[in-house]
PDB file of C-alpha atoms and ligand atoms in Angstrom:
ATOM      1  CA  MET A   2       6.004  -1.827  -2.471  1.00  0.00           C
ATOM      2  CA  ILE A   3       4.325  -4.273  -0.077  1.00  0.00           C
ATOM      3  CA  GLN A   4       1.821  -2.560   2.239  1.00  0.00           C
ATOM      4  CA  LEU A   5       2.047  -3.808   5.812  1.00  0.00           C
ATOM      5  CA  LYS A   6      -1.294  -3.683   7.597  1.00  0.00           C
ATOM      6  CA  SER A   7      -1.725  -2.019  10.980  1.00  0.00           C
ATOM      7  CA  LYS A   8      -3.592  -3.766  13.763  1.00  0.00           C
ATOM      8  CA  ARG A   9      -6.667  -1.655  13.001  1.00  0.00           C
ATOM      9  CA  GLU A  10      -6.503  -2.456   9.295  1.00  0.00           C
ATOM     10  CA  LEU A  11      -6.076  -6.126  10.059  1.00  0.00           C
ATOM     11  CA  ASP A  12      -9.212  -6.023  12.195  1.00  0.00           C
ATOM     12  CA  LYS A  13     -11.171  -4.718   9.197  1.00  0.00           C
ATOM     13  CA  MET A  14      -9.686  -7.413   6.978  1.00  0.00           C
ATOM     14  CA  ARG A  15     -10.792 -10.030   9.532  1.00  0.00           C
ATOM     15  CA  VAL A  16     -14.362  -8.802   9.171  1.00  0.00           C
ATOM     16  CA  ALA A  17     -14.143  -8.755   5.352  1.00  0.00           C
ATOM     17  CA  GLY A  18     -12.715 -12.270   5.413  1.00  0.00           C
ATOM     18  CA  ARG A  19     -15.410 -13.552   7.765  1.00  0.00           C
ATOM     19  CA  HIS A  20     -18.148 -12.230   5.478  1.00  0.00           C
ATOM     20  CA  VAL A  21     -16.540 -13.885   2.445  1.00  0.00           C
ATOM     21  CA  ALA A  22     -16.350 -17.219   4.285  1.00  0.00           C
ATOM     22  CA  GLU A  23     -19.937 -17.015   5.526  1.00  0.00           C
ATOM     23  CA  VAL A  24     -21.334 -16.156   2.092  1.00  0.00           C
ATOM     24  CA  LEU A  25     -19.336 -18.924   0.391  1.00  0.00           C
ATOM     25  CA  LYS A  26     -20.735 -21.372   2.934  1.00  0.00           C
ATOM     26  CA  GLU A  27     -24.276 -20.244   2.070  1.00  0.00           C
ATOM     27  CA  LEU A  28     -23.603 -20.480  -1.664  1.00  0.00           C
ATOM     28  CA  ALA A  29     -22.110 -23.957  -1.353  1.00  0.00           C
ATOM     29  CA  ARG A  30     -25.600 -25.255  -0.628  1.00  0.00           C
ATOM     30  CA  MET A  31     -26.544 -24.298  -4.199  1.00  0.00           C
ATOM     31  CA  ALA A  32     -24.056 -26.773  -5.719  1.00  0.00           C
ATOM     32  CA  GLN A  33     -26.929 -28.991  -6.938  1.00  0.00           C
ATOM     33  CA  PRO A  34     -27.868 -30.361 -10.359  1.00  0.00           C
ATOM     34  CA  GLY A  35     -30.255 -28.056 -12.226  1.00  0.00           C
ATOM     35  CA  VAL A  36     -29.182 -24.798 -10.525  1.00  0.00           C
ATOM     36  CA  GLU A  37     -28.406 -22.001 -12.989  1.00  0.00           C
ATOM     37  CA  THR A  38     -25.105 -20.295 -12.297  1.00  0.00           C
ATOM     38  CA  ARG A  39     -26.782 -16.878 -12.452  1.00  0.00           C
ATOM     39  CA  ALA A  40     -28.944 -17.902  -9.478  1.00  0.00           C
ATOM     40  CA  ILE A  41     -25.748 -18.272  -7.444  1.00  0.00           C
ATOM     41  CA  ASP A  42     -24.675 -14.771  -8.503  1.00  0.00           C
ATOM     42  CA  GLN A  43     -28.104 -13.414  -7.528  1.00  0.00           C
ATOM     43  CA  GLU A  44     -27.881 -15.002  -4.080  1.00  0.00           C
ATOM     44  CA  ALA A  45     -24.348 -13.609  -3.676  1.00  0.00           C
ATOM     45  CA  ARG A  46     -25.620 -10.127  -4.608  1.00  0.00           C
ATOM     46  CA  SER A  47     -28.408 -10.325  -2.069  1.00  0.00           C
ATOM     47  CA  GLN A  48     -25.962 -11.459   0.641  1.00  0.00           C
ATOM     48  CA  ILE A  49     -23.722  -8.477  -0.174  1.00  0.00           C
ATOM     49  CA  ARG A  50     -26.689  -6.094   0.065  1.00  0.00           C
ATOM     50  CA  ARG A  51     -28.002  -7.580   3.310  1.00  0.00           C
ATOM     51  CA  ARG A  52     -24.573  -7.371   4.923  1.00  0.00           C
ATOM     52  CA  GLY A  53     -23.923  -3.799   3.760  1.00  0.00           C
ATOM     53  CA  LEU A  54     -20.808  -4.761   1.798  1.00  0.00           C
ATOM     54  CA  THR A  55     -19.402  -3.869  -1.639  1.00  0.00           C
ATOM     55  CA  SER A  56     -18.396  -6.392  -4.294  1.00  0.00           C
ATOM     56  CA  SER A  57     -14.689  -6.717  -5.046  1.00  0.00           C
ATOM     57  CA  PHE A  58     -15.356  -8.132  -8.504  1.00  0.00           C
ATOM     58  CA  LEU A  59     -18.340  -6.311 -10.050  1.00  0.00           C
ATOM     59  CA  GLY A  60     -17.045  -3.895 -12.706  1.00  0.00           C
ATOM     60  CA  TYR A  61     -13.443  -5.005 -12.219  1.00  0.00           C
ATOM     61  CA  GLY A  62     -11.546  -4.596 -15.477  1.00  0.00           C
ATOM     62  CA  PRO A  63      -7.774  -4.302 -15.549  1.00  0.00           C
ATOM     63  CA  GLY A  64      -5.797  -3.784 -18.715  1.00  0.00           C
ATOM     64  CA  GLY A  65      -8.555  -3.448 -21.293  1.00  0.00           C
ATOM     65  CA  ALA A  66     -10.643  -6.468 -20.237  1.00  0.00           C
ATOM     66  CA  PRO A  67     -14.389  -5.749 -20.296  1.00  0.00           C
ATOM     67  CA  PRO A  68     -15.689  -4.888 -16.789  1.00  0.00           C
ATOM     68  CA  PHE A  69     -16.542  -8.093 -14.922  1.00  0.00           C
ATOM     69  CA  PRO A  70     -20.363  -8.313 -14.929  1.00  0.00           C
ATOM     70  CA  ALA A  71     -20.986 -10.326 -11.740  1.00  0.00           C
ATOM     71  CA  VAL A  72     -20.098 -10.407  -8.026  1.00  0.00           C
ATOM     72  CA  ILE A  73     -18.772 -13.968  -8.191  1.00  0.00           C
ATOM     73  CA  CYS A  74     -16.659 -15.971 -10.610  1.00  0.00           C
ATOM     74  CA  ILE A  75     -18.187 -19.359 -11.405  1.00  0.00           C
ATOM     75  CA  SER A  76     -16.034 -21.830 -13.323  1.00  0.00           C
ATOM     76  CA  ILE A  77     -16.957 -25.417 -14.173  1.00  0.00           C
ATOM     77  CA  ASN A  78     -14.832 -28.473 -15.036  1.00  0.00           C
ATOM     78  CA  GLU A  79     -12.179 -27.391 -17.616  1.00  0.00           C
ATOM     79  CA  GLU A  80     -12.795 -23.730 -16.759  1.00  0.00           C
ATOM     80  CA  ILE A  81      -9.985 -22.683 -14.416  1.00  0.00           C
ATOM     81  CA  VAL A  82     -10.981 -19.235 -13.127  1.00  0.00           C
ATOM     82  CA  HIS A  83     -12.938 -16.060 -13.958  1.00  0.00           C
ATOM     83  CA  GLY A  84     -16.023 -17.810 -15.370  1.00  0.00           C
ATOM     84  CA  ILE A  85     -19.034 -15.509 -15.810  1.00  0.00           C
ATOM     85  CA  PRO A  86     -22.353 -16.630 -14.255  1.00  0.00           C
ATOM     86  CA  GLY A  87     -25.205 -17.074 -16.744  1.00  0.00           C
ATOM     87  CA  GLY A  88     -27.794 -19.515 -17.998  1.00  0.00           C
ATOM     88  CA  ARG A  89     -25.702 -22.662 -17.692  1.00  0.00           C
ATOM     89  CA  LYS A  90     -27.236 -25.275 -15.388  1.00  0.00           C
ATOM     90  CA  LEU A  91     -25.122 -27.370 -13.046  1.00  0.00           C
ATOM     91  CA  ARG A  92     -25.061 -31.085 -13.812  1.00  0.00           C
ATOM     92  CA  GLN A  93     -24.283 -34.063 -11.633  1.00  0.00           C
ATOM     93  CA  GLY A  94     -20.555 -34.808 -11.817  1.00  0.00           C
ATOM     94  CA  ASP A  95     -19.559 -31.175 -12.424  1.00  0.00           C
ATOM     95  CA  LEU A  96     -16.591 -29.713 -10.584  1.00  0.00           C
ATOM     96  CA  LEU A  97     -17.782 -26.244  -9.540  1.00  0.00           C
ATOM     97  CA  LYS A  98     -15.451 -23.417  -8.560  1.00  0.00           C
ATOM     98  CA  LEU A  99     -16.767 -20.368  -6.721  1.00  0.00           C
ATOM     99  CA  ASP A 100     -14.433 -17.379  -6.303  1.00  0.00           C
ATOM    100  CA  PHE A 101     -15.832 -14.512  -4.238  1.00  0.00           C
ATOM    101  CA  GLY A 102     -14.612 -11.220  -2.795  1.00  0.00           C
ATOM    102  CA  VAL A 103     -16.055  -8.289  -0.835  1.00  0.00           C
ATOM    103  CA  ILE A 104     -14.988  -4.950   0.560  1.00  0.00           C
ATOM    104  CA  PHE A 105     -15.660  -4.027   4.207  1.00  0.00           C
ATOM    105  CA  GLU A 106     -14.746  -0.479   5.256  1.00  0.00           C
ATOM    106  CA  GLY A 107     -12.280  -0.184   2.374  1.00  0.00           C
ATOM    107  CA  PHE A 108     -10.605  -3.579   2.751  1.00  0.00           C
ATOM    108  CA  HIS A 109     -10.967  -6.630   0.535  1.00  0.00           C
ATOM    109  CA  GLY A 110     -11.357 -10.310   1.363  1.00  0.00           C
ATOM    110  CA  ASP A 111     -10.940 -12.963  -1.362  1.00  0.00           C
ATOM    111  CA  SER A 112     -11.516 -16.704  -1.258  1.00  0.00           C
ATOM    112  CA  ALA A 113     -12.348 -19.576  -3.583  1.00  0.00           C
ATOM    113  CA  VAL A 114     -13.601 -23.119  -3.161  1.00  0.00           C
ATOM    114  CA  THR A 115     -14.088 -26.143  -5.395  1.00  0.00           C
ATOM    115  CA  LEU A 116     -17.306 -28.070  -4.833  1.00  0.00           C
ATOM    116  CA  PRO A 117     -18.613 -31.353  -6.228  1.00  0.00           C
ATOM    117  CA  VAL A 118     -22.059 -31.331  -7.832  1.00  0.00           C
ATOM    118  CA  GLY A 119     -23.432 -34.640  -6.625  1.00  0.00           C
ATOM    119  CA  PRO A 120     -21.109 -37.634  -6.932  1.00  0.00           C
ATOM    120  CA  ILE A 121     -18.070 -36.818  -9.082  1.00  0.00           C
ATOM    121  CA  PRO A 122     -15.607 -39.070 -10.930  1.00  0.00           C
ATOM    122  CA  GLU A 123     -12.605 -40.332  -8.972  1.00  0.00           C
ATOM    123  CA  GLU A 124     -10.255 -38.234 -11.116  1.00  0.00           C
ATOM    124  CA  ALA A 125     -12.148 -35.083 -10.119  1.00  0.00           C
ATOM    125  CA  GLU A 126     -12.178 -36.057  -6.435  1.00  0.00           C
ATOM    126  CA  HIS A 127      -8.411 -36.651  -6.480  1.00  0.00           C
ATOM    127  CA  LEU A 128      -7.841 -33.310  -8.228  1.00  0.00           C
ATOM    128  CA  MET A 129     -10.032 -31.440  -5.744  1.00  0.00           C
ATOM    129  CA  GLU A 130      -8.466 -33.014  -2.643  1.00  0.00           C
ATOM    130  CA  THR A 131      -4.919 -32.529  -3.938  1.00  0.00           C
ATOM    131  CA  THR A 132      -5.612 -28.863  -4.692  1.00  0.00           C
ATOM    132  CA  ARG A 133      -7.074 -28.348  -1.209  1.00  0.00           C
ATOM    133  CA  ARG A 134      -4.030 -30.028   0.369  1.00  0.00           C
ATOM    134  CA  SER A 135      -1.643 -27.921  -1.728  1.00  0.00           C
ATOM    135  CA  LEU A 136      -3.344 -24.761  -0.424  1.00  0.00           C
ATOM    136  CA  TYR A 137      -2.686 -25.794   3.175  1.00  0.00           C
ATOM    137  CA  ALA A 138       0.864 -26.913   2.345  1.00  0.00           C
ATOM    138  CA  GLY A 139       1.441 -23.362   1.077  1.00  0.00           C
ATOM    139  CA  ILE A 140      -0.246 -21.708   4.071  1.00  0.00           C
ATOM    140  CA  GLU A 141       1.974 -23.740   6.414  1.00  0.00           C
ATOM    141  CA  GLN A 142       4.943 -21.845   4.888  1.00  0.00           C
ATOM    142  CA  MET A 143       3.358 -18.407   5.350  1.00  0.00           C
ATOM    143  CA  ARG A 144       5.429 -17.462   8.373  1.00  0.00           C
ATOM    144  CA  ALA A 145       7.592 -14.449   9.137  1.00  0.00           C
ATOM    145  CA  GLY A 146      11.126 -15.075   7.873  1.00  0.00           C
ATOM    146  CA  ARG A 147      10.140 -17.566   5.182  1.00  0.00           C
ATOM    147  CA  ARG A 148      10.219 -16.453   1.555  1.00  0.00           C
ATOM    148  CA  LEU A 149       7.649 -16.272  -1.227  1.00  0.00           C
ATOM    149  CA  GLY A 150       9.505 -19.086  -3.015  1.00  0.00           C
ATOM    150  CA  ASP A 151       9.029 -21.358   0.006  1.00  0.00           C
ATOM    151  CA  VAL A 152       5.277 -20.963  -0.326  1.00  0.00           C
ATOM    152  CA  GLY A 153       5.149 -21.583  -4.082  1.00  0.00           C
ATOM    153  CA  HIS A 154       7.542 -24.498  -3.802  1.00  0.00           C
ATOM    154  CA  ALA A 155       5.386 -26.203  -1.150  1.00  0.00           C
ATOM    155  CA  VAL A 156       2.268 -25.837  -3.306  1.00  0.00           C
ATOM    156  CA  GLN A 157       4.021 -27.097  -6.438  1.00  0.00           C
ATOM    157  CA  GLU A 158       5.530 -30.078  -4.653  1.00  0.00           C
ATOM    158  CA  ALA A 159       2.182 -31.177  -3.198  1.00  0.00           C
ATOM    159  CA  VAL A 160       0.594 -30.967  -6.653  1.00  0.00           C
ATOM    160  CA  GLU A 161       3.299 -32.540  -8.793  1.00  0.00           C
ATOM    161  CA  ALA A 162       3.782 -35.465  -6.361  1.00  0.00           C
ATOM    162  CA  GLU A 163       0.247 -36.455  -7.384  1.00  0.00           C
ATOM    163  CA  GLY A 164       0.933 -36.205 -11.135  1.00  0.00           C
ATOM    164  CA  LEU A 165      -1.067 -32.977 -11.563  1.00  0.00           C
ATOM    165  CA  SER A 166       0.070 -29.582 -12.844  1.00  0.00           C
ATOM    166  CA  VAL A 167       0.087 -26.047 -11.421  1.00  0.00           C
ATOM    167  CA  VAL A 168      -1.226 -23.184 -13.568  1.00  0.00           C
ATOM    168  CA  ARG A 169       1.513 -20.616 -14.283  1.00  0.00           C
ATOM    169  CA  ASP A 170      -0.461 -17.766 -15.863  1.00  0.00           C
ATOM    170  CA  PHE A 171      -2.379 -16.788 -12.725  1.00  0.00           C
ATOM    171  CA  VAL A 172      -0.877 -16.264  -9.296  1.00  0.00           C
ATOM    172  CA  GLY A 173      -1.782 -15.295  -5.752  1.00  0.00           C
ATOM    173  CA  HIS A 174      -1.386 -11.711  -4.608  1.00  0.00           C
ATOM    174  CA  GLY A 175      -1.119  -9.213  -1.830  1.00  0.00           C
ATOM    175  CA  ILE A 176      -4.513  -7.866  -0.750  1.00  0.00           C
ATOM    176  CA  GLY A 177      -5.762  -4.929   1.294  1.00  0.00           C
ATOM    177  CA  ARG A 178      -7.206  -1.628   0.078  1.00  0.00           C
ATOM    178  CA  GLN A 179      -6.753  -3.093  -3.407  1.00  0.00           C
ATOM    179  CA  LEU A 180      -7.949  -6.522  -4.490  1.00  0.00           C
ATOM    180  CA  HIS A 181      -4.568  -7.121  -6.094  1.00  0.00           C
ATOM    181  CA  GLU A 182      -1.517  -5.592  -4.433  1.00  0.00           C
ATOM    182  CA  PRO A 183       2.168  -6.479  -4.581  1.00  0.00           C
ATOM    183  CA  PRO A 184       3.673  -8.990  -4.235  1.00  0.00           C
ATOM    184  CA  GLN A 185       2.651 -11.679  -6.701  1.00  0.00           C
ATOM    185  CA  LEU A 186       2.554 -15.115  -5.120  1.00  0.00           C
ATOM    186  CA  PRO A 187       3.152 -17.849  -7.726  1.00  0.00           C
ATOM    187  CA  ASN A 188       2.014 -21.389  -6.920  1.00  0.00           C
ATOM    188  CA  PHE A 189       5.402 -22.667  -8.027  1.00  0.00           C
ATOM    189  CA  GLY A 190       8.964 -21.688  -7.344  1.00  0.00           C
ATOM    190  CA  ARG A 191      12.212 -22.436  -5.602  1.00  0.00           C
ATOM    191  CA  ALA A 192      12.549 -22.745  -1.866  1.00  0.00           C
ATOM    192  CA  GLY A 193      14.726 -20.049  -0.287  1.00  0.00           C
ATOM    193  CA  ARG A 194      14.064 -17.546  -3.118  1.00  0.00           C
ATOM    194  CA  GLY A 195      11.983 -14.409  -3.322  1.00  0.00           C
ATOM    195  CA  GLN A 196      10.954 -11.764  -0.824  1.00  0.00           C
ATOM    196  CA  ARG A 197      10.897 -12.490   2.879  1.00  0.00           C
ATOM    197  CA  LEU A 198       7.520 -12.630   4.596  1.00  0.00           C
ATOM    198  CA  LYS A 199       6.920 -10.152   7.421  1.00  0.00           C
ATOM    199  CA  PRO A 200       4.218  -9.712  10.075  1.00  0.00           C
ATOM    200  CA  GLY A 201       1.537  -7.371   8.709  1.00  0.00           C
ATOM    201  CA  MET A 202       1.615  -8.779   5.194  1.00  0.00           C
ATOM    202  CA  VAL A 203      -1.707 -10.119   3.955  1.00  0.00           C
ATOM    203  CA  LEU A 204      -1.669 -12.424   0.938  1.00  0.00           C
ATOM    204  CA  ALA A 205      -4.272 -14.292  -1.063  1.00  0.00           C
ATOM    205  CA  ILE A 206      -2.859 -17.720  -1.869  1.00  0.00           C
ATOM    206  CA  GLU A 207      -4.764 -19.498  -4.627  1.00  0.00           C
ATOM    207  CA  PRO A 208      -3.490 -22.676  -6.268  1.00  0.00           C
ATOM    208  CA  MET A 209      -5.095 -23.520  -9.624  1.00  0.00           C
ATOM    209  CA  VAL A 210      -4.388 -27.139 -10.512  1.00  0.00           C
ATOM    210  CA  ASN A 211      -5.040 -29.108 -13.708  1.00  0.00           C
ATOM    211  CA  VAL A 212      -5.311 -32.829 -14.396  1.00  0.00           C
ATOM    212  CA  GLY A 213      -3.448 -32.371 -17.698  1.00  0.00           C
ATOM    213  CA  GLY A 214      -0.987 -29.679 -18.732  1.00  0.00           C
ATOM    214  CA  TYR A 215      -0.757 -26.250 -17.123  1.00  0.00           C
ATOM    215  CA  GLU A 216      -1.336 -24.304 -20.345  1.00  0.00           C
ATOM    216  CA  ILE A 217      -4.414 -22.128 -20.474  1.00  0.00           C
ATOM    217  CA  GLN A 218      -6.625 -20.524 -23.087  1.00  0.00           C
ATOM    218  CA  LEU A 219      -8.850 -17.465 -22.779  1.00  0.00           C
ATOM    219  CA  LYS A 220     -12.431 -17.777 -24.016  1.00  0.00           C
ATOM    220  CA  SER A 221     -13.911 -15.164 -26.367  1.00  0.00           C
ATOM    221  CA  ASP A 222     -15.840 -13.548 -23.456  1.00  0.00           C
ATOM    222  CA  GLY A 223     -12.478 -12.017 -22.489  1.00  0.00           C
ATOM    223  CA  TRP A 224     -12.556 -13.527 -18.984  1.00  0.00           C
ATOM    224  CA  THR A 225     -13.045 -17.269 -18.717  1.00  0.00           C
ATOM    225  CA  ALA A 226      -9.731 -19.148 -18.578  1.00  0.00           C
ATOM    226  CA  VAL A 227      -9.872 -22.819 -19.556  1.00  0.00           C
ATOM    227  CA  THR A 228      -7.289 -25.584 -19.701  1.00  0.00           C
ATOM    228  CA  ALA A 229      -5.750 -25.737 -23.175  1.00  0.00           C
ATOM    229  CA  ASP A 230      -6.120 -29.530 -23.273  1.00  0.00           C
ATOM    230  CA  GLY A 231      -9.691 -29.560 -21.941  1.00  0.00           C
ATOM    231  CA  SER A 232      -8.761 -31.398 -18.738  1.00  0.00           C
ATOM    232  CA  ARG A 233     -10.438 -30.613 -15.411  1.00  0.00           C
ATOM    233  CA  SER A 234      -9.168 -27.873 -13.133  1.00  0.00           C
ATOM    234  CA  SER A 235      -9.568 -27.073  -9.424  1.00  0.00           C
ATOM    235  CA  HIS A 236      -9.041 -23.859  -7.428  1.00  0.00           C
ATOM    236  CA  PHE A 237      -8.928 -23.033  -3.740  1.00  0.00           C
ATOM    237  CA  GLU A 238      -8.054 -19.663  -2.211  1.00  0.00           C
ATOM    238  CA  HIS A 239      -7.690 -18.103   1.224  1.00  0.00           C
ATOM    239  CA  THR A 240      -6.782 -14.612   2.361  1.00  0.00           C
ATOM    240  CA  VAL A 241      -4.019 -15.121   4.940  1.00  0.00           C
ATOM    241  CA  ALA A 242      -2.336 -12.667   7.329  1.00  0.00           C
ATOM    242  CA  ILE A 243       1.280 -13.198   8.357  1.00  0.00           C
ATOM    243  CA  THR A 244       1.364 -12.653  12.136  1.00  0.00           C
ATOM    244  CA  GLU A 245       4.049 -12.966  14.813  1.00  0.00           C
ATOM    245  CA  SER A 246       2.468 -16.264  15.812  1.00  0.00           C
ATOM    246  CA  GLY A 247       2.076 -17.742  12.312  1.00  0.00           C
ATOM    247  CA  PRO A 248      -0.403 -17.695   9.446  1.00  0.00           C
ATOM    248  CA  GLU A 249      -3.937 -16.499  10.232  1.00  0.00           C
ATOM    249  CA  ILE A 250      -6.552 -17.557   7.687  1.00  0.00           C
ATOM    250  CA  LEU A 251      -8.942 -14.600   7.462  1.00  0.00           C
ATOM    251  CA  THR A 252     -11.402 -16.434   5.198  1.00  0.00           C
ATOM    252  CA  ARG A 253     -11.597 -19.657   7.208  1.00  0.00           C
ATOM    253  CA  ALA A 254     -14.935 -21.435   6.819  1.00  0.00           C
ATOM    254  CA  PRO A 255     -17.251 -20.940   9.799  1.00  0.00           C
ATOM    255  CA  ALA A 256     -17.762 -24.010  12.006  1.00  0.00           C
ATOM    256  CA  PRO A 257     -20.692 -26.232  10.997  1.00  0.00           C
ATOM    257  CA  ASN A 258     -23.930 -25.420  12.843  1.00  0.00           C
TER     258      ASN A 258
HETATM  259 MG1   MG B  11     -10.365 -14.921  -5.669  1.00  0.00          MG
HETATM  260 MG1   MG B  12      -7.420 -13.776  -5.561  1.00  0.00          MG
END
């Protein structure tokens, strides 16, 4: 059952989304060689505290997975998603993925970005830019009357036209009072298929794109997903509301200041 959000609920989700975007912008400044990933988690925790928010991710543990021990997922290079912050230091040339979510007055916001650590190889740049473009190709389809398959198809087409592959094992999702609500939003699919989008739906769209094959493996920590062939991966995510006048990106990055 897809929960449609009221105007009042949507207002709360706008605030949650704005906080997520602002914190991610702050954290992006830490994408520097030598920074330990746990320092990024610590800064994210202090931002959450200062803003009076609750983490969406800390303690999250569906289906027998150990509770997630951090407020942010940090994944590097061949790590796709759900990396756990720790003692690893960022190195020049790394492709860093930050995935962050918070709760404001009972409503979640969820967004992810890929960031270069210093200059990165051309292959990584191409992967990152293609993934970003595929996100916006998908968002462009997030309009009342279109279908879930239109969104996934647009993402997949943008990715595969560049010779890259779309991860199948993780998908986007409805979002609201729960971090993950129906429906699932795959980053692949057939145009004209799937449920119709309606005003009041709020969906997190999050393409995960690999240089090599789309197969994944789970690391022994029970969380970190990596590419099976060791190739690089990129991830972008926005929380998007379907409105009468088109898609509204609730986690849009604040303007530069
Ligand atoms: Mg996320
Ligand atoms: Mg998500």
